[in-house]
PDB file of C-alpha atoms in Angstrom:
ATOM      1  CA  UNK A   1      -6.922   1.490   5.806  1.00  0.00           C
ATOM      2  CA  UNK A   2      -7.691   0.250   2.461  1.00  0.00           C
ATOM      3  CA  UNK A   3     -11.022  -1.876   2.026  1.00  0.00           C
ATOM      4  CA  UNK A   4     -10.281  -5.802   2.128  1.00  0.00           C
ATOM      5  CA  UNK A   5     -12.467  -8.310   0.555  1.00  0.00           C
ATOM      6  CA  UNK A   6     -15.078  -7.878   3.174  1.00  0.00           C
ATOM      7  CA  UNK A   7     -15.613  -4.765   2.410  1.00  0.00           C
ATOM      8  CA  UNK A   8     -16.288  -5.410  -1.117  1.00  0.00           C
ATOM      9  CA  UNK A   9     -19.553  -5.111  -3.035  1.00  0.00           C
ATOM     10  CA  UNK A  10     -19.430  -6.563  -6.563  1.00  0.00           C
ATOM     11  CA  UNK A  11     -22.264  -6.338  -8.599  1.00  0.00           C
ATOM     12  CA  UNK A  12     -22.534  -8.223 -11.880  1.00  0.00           C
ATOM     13  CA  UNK A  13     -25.302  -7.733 -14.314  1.00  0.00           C
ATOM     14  CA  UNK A  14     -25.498  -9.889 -17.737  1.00  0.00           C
ATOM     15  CA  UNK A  15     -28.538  -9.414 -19.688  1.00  0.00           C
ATOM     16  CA  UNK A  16     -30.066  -7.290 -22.352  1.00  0.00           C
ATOM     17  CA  UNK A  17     -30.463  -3.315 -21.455  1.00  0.00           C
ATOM     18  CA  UNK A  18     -31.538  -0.548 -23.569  1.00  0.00           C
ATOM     19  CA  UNK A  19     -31.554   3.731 -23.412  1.00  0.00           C
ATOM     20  CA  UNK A  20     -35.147   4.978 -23.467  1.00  0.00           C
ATOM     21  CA  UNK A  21     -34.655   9.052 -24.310  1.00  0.00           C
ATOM     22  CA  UNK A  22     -32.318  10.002 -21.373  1.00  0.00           C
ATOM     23  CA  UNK A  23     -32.811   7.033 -18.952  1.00  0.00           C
ATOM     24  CA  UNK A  24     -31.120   3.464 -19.033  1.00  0.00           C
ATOM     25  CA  UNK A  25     -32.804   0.530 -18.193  1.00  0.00           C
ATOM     26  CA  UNK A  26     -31.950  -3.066 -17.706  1.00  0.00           C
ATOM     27  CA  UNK A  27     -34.529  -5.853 -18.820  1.00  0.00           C
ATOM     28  CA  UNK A  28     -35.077  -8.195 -16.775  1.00  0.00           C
ATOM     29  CA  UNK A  29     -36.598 -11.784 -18.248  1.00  0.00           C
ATOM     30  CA  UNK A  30     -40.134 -11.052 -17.113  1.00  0.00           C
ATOM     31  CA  UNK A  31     -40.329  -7.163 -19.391  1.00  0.00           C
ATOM     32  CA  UNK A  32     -42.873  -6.524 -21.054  1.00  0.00           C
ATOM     33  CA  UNK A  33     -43.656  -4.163 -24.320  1.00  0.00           C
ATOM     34  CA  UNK A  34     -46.393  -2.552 -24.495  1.00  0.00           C
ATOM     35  CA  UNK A  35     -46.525  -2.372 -28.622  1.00  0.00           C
ATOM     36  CA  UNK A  36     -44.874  -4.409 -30.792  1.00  0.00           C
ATOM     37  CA  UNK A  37     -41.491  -1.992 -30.178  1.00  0.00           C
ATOM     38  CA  UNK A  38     -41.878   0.224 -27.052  1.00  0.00           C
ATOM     39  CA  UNK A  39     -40.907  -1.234 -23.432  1.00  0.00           C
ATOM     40  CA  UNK A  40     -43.462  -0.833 -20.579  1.00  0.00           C
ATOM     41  CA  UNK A  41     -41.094   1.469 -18.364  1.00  0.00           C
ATOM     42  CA  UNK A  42     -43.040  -0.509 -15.451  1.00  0.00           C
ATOM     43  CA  UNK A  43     -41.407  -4.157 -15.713  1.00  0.00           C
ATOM     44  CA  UNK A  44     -38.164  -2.811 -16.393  1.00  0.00           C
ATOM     45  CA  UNK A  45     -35.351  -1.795 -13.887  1.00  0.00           C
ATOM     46  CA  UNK A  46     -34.138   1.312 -13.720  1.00  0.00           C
ATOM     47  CA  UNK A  47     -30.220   1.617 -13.956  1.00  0.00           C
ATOM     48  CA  UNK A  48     -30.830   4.688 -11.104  1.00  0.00           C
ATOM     49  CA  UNK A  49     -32.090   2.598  -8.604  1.00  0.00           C
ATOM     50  CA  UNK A  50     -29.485   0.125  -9.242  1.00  0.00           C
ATOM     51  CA  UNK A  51     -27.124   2.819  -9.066  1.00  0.00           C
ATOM     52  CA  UNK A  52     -28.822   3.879  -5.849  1.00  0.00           C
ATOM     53  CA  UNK A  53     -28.626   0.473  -3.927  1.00  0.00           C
ATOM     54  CA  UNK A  54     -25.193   0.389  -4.632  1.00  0.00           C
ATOM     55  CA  UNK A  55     -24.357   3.571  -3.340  1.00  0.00           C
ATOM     56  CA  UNK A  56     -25.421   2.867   0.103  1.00  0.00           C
ATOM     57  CA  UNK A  57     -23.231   0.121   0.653  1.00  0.00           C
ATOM     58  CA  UNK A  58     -19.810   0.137   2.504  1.00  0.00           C
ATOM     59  CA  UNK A  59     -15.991   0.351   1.155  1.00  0.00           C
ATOM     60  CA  UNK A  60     -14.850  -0.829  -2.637  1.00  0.00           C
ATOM     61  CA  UNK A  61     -17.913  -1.105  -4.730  1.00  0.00           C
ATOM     62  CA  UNK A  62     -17.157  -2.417  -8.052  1.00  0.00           C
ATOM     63  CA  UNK A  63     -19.719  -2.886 -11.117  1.00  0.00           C
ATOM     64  CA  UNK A  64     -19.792  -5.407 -14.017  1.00  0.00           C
ATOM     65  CA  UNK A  65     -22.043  -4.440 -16.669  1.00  0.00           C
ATOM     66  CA  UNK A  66     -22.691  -7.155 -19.771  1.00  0.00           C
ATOM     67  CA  UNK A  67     -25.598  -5.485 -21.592  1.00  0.00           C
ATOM     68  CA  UNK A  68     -26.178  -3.796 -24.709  1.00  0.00           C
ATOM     69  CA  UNK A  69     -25.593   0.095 -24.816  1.00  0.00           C
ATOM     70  CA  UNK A  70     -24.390  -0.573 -21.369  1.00  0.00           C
ATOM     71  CA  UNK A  71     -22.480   2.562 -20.832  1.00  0.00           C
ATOM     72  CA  UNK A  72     -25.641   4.513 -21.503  1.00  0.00           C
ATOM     73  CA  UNK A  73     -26.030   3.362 -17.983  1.00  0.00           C
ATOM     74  CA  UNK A  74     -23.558   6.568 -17.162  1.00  0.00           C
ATOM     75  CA  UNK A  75     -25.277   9.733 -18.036  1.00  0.00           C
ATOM     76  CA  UNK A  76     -23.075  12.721 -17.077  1.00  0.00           C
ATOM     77  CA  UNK A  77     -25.229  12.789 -13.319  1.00  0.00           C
ATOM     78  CA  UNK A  78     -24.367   9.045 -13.088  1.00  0.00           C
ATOM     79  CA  UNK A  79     -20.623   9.529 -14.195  1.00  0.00           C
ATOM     80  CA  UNK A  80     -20.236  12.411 -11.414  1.00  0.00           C
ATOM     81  CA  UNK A  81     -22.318  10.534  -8.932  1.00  0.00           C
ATOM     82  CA  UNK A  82     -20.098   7.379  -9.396  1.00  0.00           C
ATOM     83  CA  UNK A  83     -17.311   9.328  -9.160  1.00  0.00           C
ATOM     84  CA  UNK A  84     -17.843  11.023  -5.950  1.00  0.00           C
ATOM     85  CA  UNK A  85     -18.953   7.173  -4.376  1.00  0.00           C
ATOM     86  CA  UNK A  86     -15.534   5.837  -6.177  1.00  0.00           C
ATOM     87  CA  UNK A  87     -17.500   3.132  -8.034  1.00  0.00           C
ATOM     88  CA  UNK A  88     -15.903   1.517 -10.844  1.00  0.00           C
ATOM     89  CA  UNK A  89     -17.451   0.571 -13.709  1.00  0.00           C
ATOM     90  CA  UNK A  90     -16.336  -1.732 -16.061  1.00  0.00           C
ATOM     91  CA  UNK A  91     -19.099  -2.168 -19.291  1.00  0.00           C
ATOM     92  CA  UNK A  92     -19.269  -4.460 -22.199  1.00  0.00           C
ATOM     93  CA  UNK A  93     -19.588  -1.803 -24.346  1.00  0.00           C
ATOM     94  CA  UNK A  94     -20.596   2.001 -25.175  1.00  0.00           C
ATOM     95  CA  UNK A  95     -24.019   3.708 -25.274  1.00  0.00           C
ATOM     96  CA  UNK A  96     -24.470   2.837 -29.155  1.00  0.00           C
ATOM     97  CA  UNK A  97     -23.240  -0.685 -29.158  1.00  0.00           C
ATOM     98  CA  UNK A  98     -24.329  -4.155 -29.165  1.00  0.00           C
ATOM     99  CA  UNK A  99     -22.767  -6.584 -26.784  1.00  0.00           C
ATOM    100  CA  UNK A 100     -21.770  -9.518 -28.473  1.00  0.00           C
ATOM    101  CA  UNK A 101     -22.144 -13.168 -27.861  1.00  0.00           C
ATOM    102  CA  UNK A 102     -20.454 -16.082 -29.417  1.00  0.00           C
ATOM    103  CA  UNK A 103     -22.049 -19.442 -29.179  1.00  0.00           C
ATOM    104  CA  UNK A 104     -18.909 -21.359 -28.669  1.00  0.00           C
ATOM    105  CA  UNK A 105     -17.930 -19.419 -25.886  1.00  0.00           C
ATOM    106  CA  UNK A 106     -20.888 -20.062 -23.683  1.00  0.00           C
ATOM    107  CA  UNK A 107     -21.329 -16.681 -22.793  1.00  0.00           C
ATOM    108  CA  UNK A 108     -21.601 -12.992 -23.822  1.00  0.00           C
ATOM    109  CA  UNK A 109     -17.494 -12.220 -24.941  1.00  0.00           C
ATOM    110  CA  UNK A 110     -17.105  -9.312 -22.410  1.00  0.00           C
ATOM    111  CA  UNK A 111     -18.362 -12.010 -19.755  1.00  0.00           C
ATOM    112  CA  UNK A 112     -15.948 -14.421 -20.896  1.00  0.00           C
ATOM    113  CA  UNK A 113     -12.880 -12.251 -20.882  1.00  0.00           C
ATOM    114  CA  UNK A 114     -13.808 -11.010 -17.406  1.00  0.00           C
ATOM    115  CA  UNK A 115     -13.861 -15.011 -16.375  1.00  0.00           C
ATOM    116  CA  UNK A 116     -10.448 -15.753 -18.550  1.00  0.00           C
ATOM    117  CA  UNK A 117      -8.925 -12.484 -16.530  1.00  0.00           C
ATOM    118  CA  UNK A 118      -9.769 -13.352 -13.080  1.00  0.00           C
ATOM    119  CA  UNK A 119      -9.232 -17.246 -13.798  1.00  0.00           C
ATOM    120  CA  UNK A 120      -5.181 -15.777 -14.389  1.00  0.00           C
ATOM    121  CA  UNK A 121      -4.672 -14.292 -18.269  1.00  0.00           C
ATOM    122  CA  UNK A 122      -5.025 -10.951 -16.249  1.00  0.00           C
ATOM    123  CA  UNK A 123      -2.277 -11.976 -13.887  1.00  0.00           C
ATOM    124  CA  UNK A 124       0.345  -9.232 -15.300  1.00  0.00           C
ATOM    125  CA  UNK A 125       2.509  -9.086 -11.953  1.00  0.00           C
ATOM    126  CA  UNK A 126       2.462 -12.667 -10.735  1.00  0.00           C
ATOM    127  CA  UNK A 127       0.827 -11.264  -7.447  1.00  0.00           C
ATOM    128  CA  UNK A 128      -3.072 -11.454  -8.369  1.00  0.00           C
ATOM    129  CA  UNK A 129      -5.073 -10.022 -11.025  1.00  0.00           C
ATOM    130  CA  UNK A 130      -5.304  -6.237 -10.437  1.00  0.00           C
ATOM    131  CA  UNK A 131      -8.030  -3.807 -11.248  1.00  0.00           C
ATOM    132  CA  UNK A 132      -5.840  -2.010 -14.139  1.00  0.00           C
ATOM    133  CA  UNK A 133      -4.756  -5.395 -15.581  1.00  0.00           C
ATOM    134  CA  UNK A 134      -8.339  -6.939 -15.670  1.00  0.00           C
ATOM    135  CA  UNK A 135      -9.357  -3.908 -17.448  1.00  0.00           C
ATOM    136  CA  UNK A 136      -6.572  -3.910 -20.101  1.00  0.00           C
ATOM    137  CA  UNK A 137      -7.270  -7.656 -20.811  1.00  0.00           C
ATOM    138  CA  UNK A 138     -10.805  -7.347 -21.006  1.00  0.00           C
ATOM    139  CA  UNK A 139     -10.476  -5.082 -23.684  1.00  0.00           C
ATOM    140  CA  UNK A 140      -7.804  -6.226 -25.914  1.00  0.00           C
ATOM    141  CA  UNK A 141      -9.616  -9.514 -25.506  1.00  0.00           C
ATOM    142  CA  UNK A 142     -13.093  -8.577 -26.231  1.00  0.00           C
ATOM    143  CA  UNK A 143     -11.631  -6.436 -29.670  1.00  0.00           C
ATOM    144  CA  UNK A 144      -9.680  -8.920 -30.373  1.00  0.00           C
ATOM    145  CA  UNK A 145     -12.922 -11.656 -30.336  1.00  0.00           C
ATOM    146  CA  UNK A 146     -15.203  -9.378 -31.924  1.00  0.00           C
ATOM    147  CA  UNK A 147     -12.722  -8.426 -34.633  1.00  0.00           C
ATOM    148  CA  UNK A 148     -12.535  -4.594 -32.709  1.00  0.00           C
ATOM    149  CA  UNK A 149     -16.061  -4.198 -33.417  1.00  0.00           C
ATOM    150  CA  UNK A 150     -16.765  -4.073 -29.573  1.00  0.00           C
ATOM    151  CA  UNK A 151     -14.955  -2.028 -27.656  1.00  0.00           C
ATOM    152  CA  UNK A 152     -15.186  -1.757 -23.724  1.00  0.00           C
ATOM    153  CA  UNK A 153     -16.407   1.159 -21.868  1.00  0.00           C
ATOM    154  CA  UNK A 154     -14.750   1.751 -18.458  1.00  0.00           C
ATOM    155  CA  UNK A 155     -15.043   4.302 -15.439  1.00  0.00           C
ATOM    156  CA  UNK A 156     -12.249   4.215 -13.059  1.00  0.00           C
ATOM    157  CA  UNK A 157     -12.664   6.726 -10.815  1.00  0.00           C
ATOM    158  CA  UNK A 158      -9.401   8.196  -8.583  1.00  0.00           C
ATOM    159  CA  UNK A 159      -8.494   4.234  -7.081  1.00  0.00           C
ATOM    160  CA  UNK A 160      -5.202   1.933  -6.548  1.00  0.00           C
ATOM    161  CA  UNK A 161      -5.171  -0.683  -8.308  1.00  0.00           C
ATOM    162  CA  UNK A 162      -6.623  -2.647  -6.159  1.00  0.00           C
ATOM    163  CA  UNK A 163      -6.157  -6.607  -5.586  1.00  0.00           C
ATOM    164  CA  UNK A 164      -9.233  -8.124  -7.498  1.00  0.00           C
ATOM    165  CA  UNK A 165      -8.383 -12.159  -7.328  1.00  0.00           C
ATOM    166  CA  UNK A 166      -6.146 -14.634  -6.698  1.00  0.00           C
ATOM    167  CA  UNK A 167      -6.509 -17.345  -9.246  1.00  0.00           C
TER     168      UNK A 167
END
């Protein structure tokens, strides 16, 4: 049986995040730095327990990651570790990028194509938006707003292409 709705977890993360040597770490609004440049590791969250949590939970698990540098959340452990779980991953942008965010959008641009996808631009086959067509909009619509100068970092681990909403 394939996992329905219910068994679902979708986890969405907008924010600002940042590689410190080897590790990735999201900041959450209450970080601190501990020098005018360097992060307290303390009062940020680590991307592994994040990764963790979502491990233990049941069927589909499905990430949204709107952060600077976000894929420097997937080290090669974290790529293999998401791949054995079958989580997929889709980032605003790779390890050495900036995530960017246009005013008169309202929100970061990878967040807004995600909405404009699963609101119906994504709706390729007239049945739903679809995991592969969410992705391929996402990206030609976040290089397209960003004048390619973002481009979308995506694991999809061995999956169907799975039902992801009905708008």
């Amino acid at each position: 049986d394939l996992p329905g709705p219910e068994d679902t977890t979708i986890l969405f993360i907008a924010g600002h995040g940042l590689n410190i040597d080897e590790d990735y770490y999201v900041i959450p609004s209450d970080g601190r730095q501990q020098d005018g440049e360097r992060w307290r590791r303390s009062s940020l969250v680590a991307w592994s327990d994040i990764h963790e949590a979502i491990e233990r939970t049941k069927g589909r698990r499905f990430m949204l990651l709107d952060t600077c540098h976000a894929a420097g959340a997937f080290n090669a452990k974290m790529e293999k570790e998401a791949a054995d779980a079958k989580i997929v991953v889709l980032a605003a942008t790779g390890a050495n990028n900036t995530a960017a965010e246009l005013e008169q959008l309202g929100h970061g641009v990878f967040t807004y194509a995600v909405l404009e996808g699963m609101r119906g631009a994504a709706n390729t086959g007239g049945d739903g938006v679809r995991i592969l067509g969410l992705s391929d909009y996402i990206d030609r619509e976040v290089r397209r707003l960003t004048n390619q100068k973002q481009e979308p970092f995506y694991h999809l681990p061995r999956t169907e292409n799975f039902l992801v909403a009905r708008p």
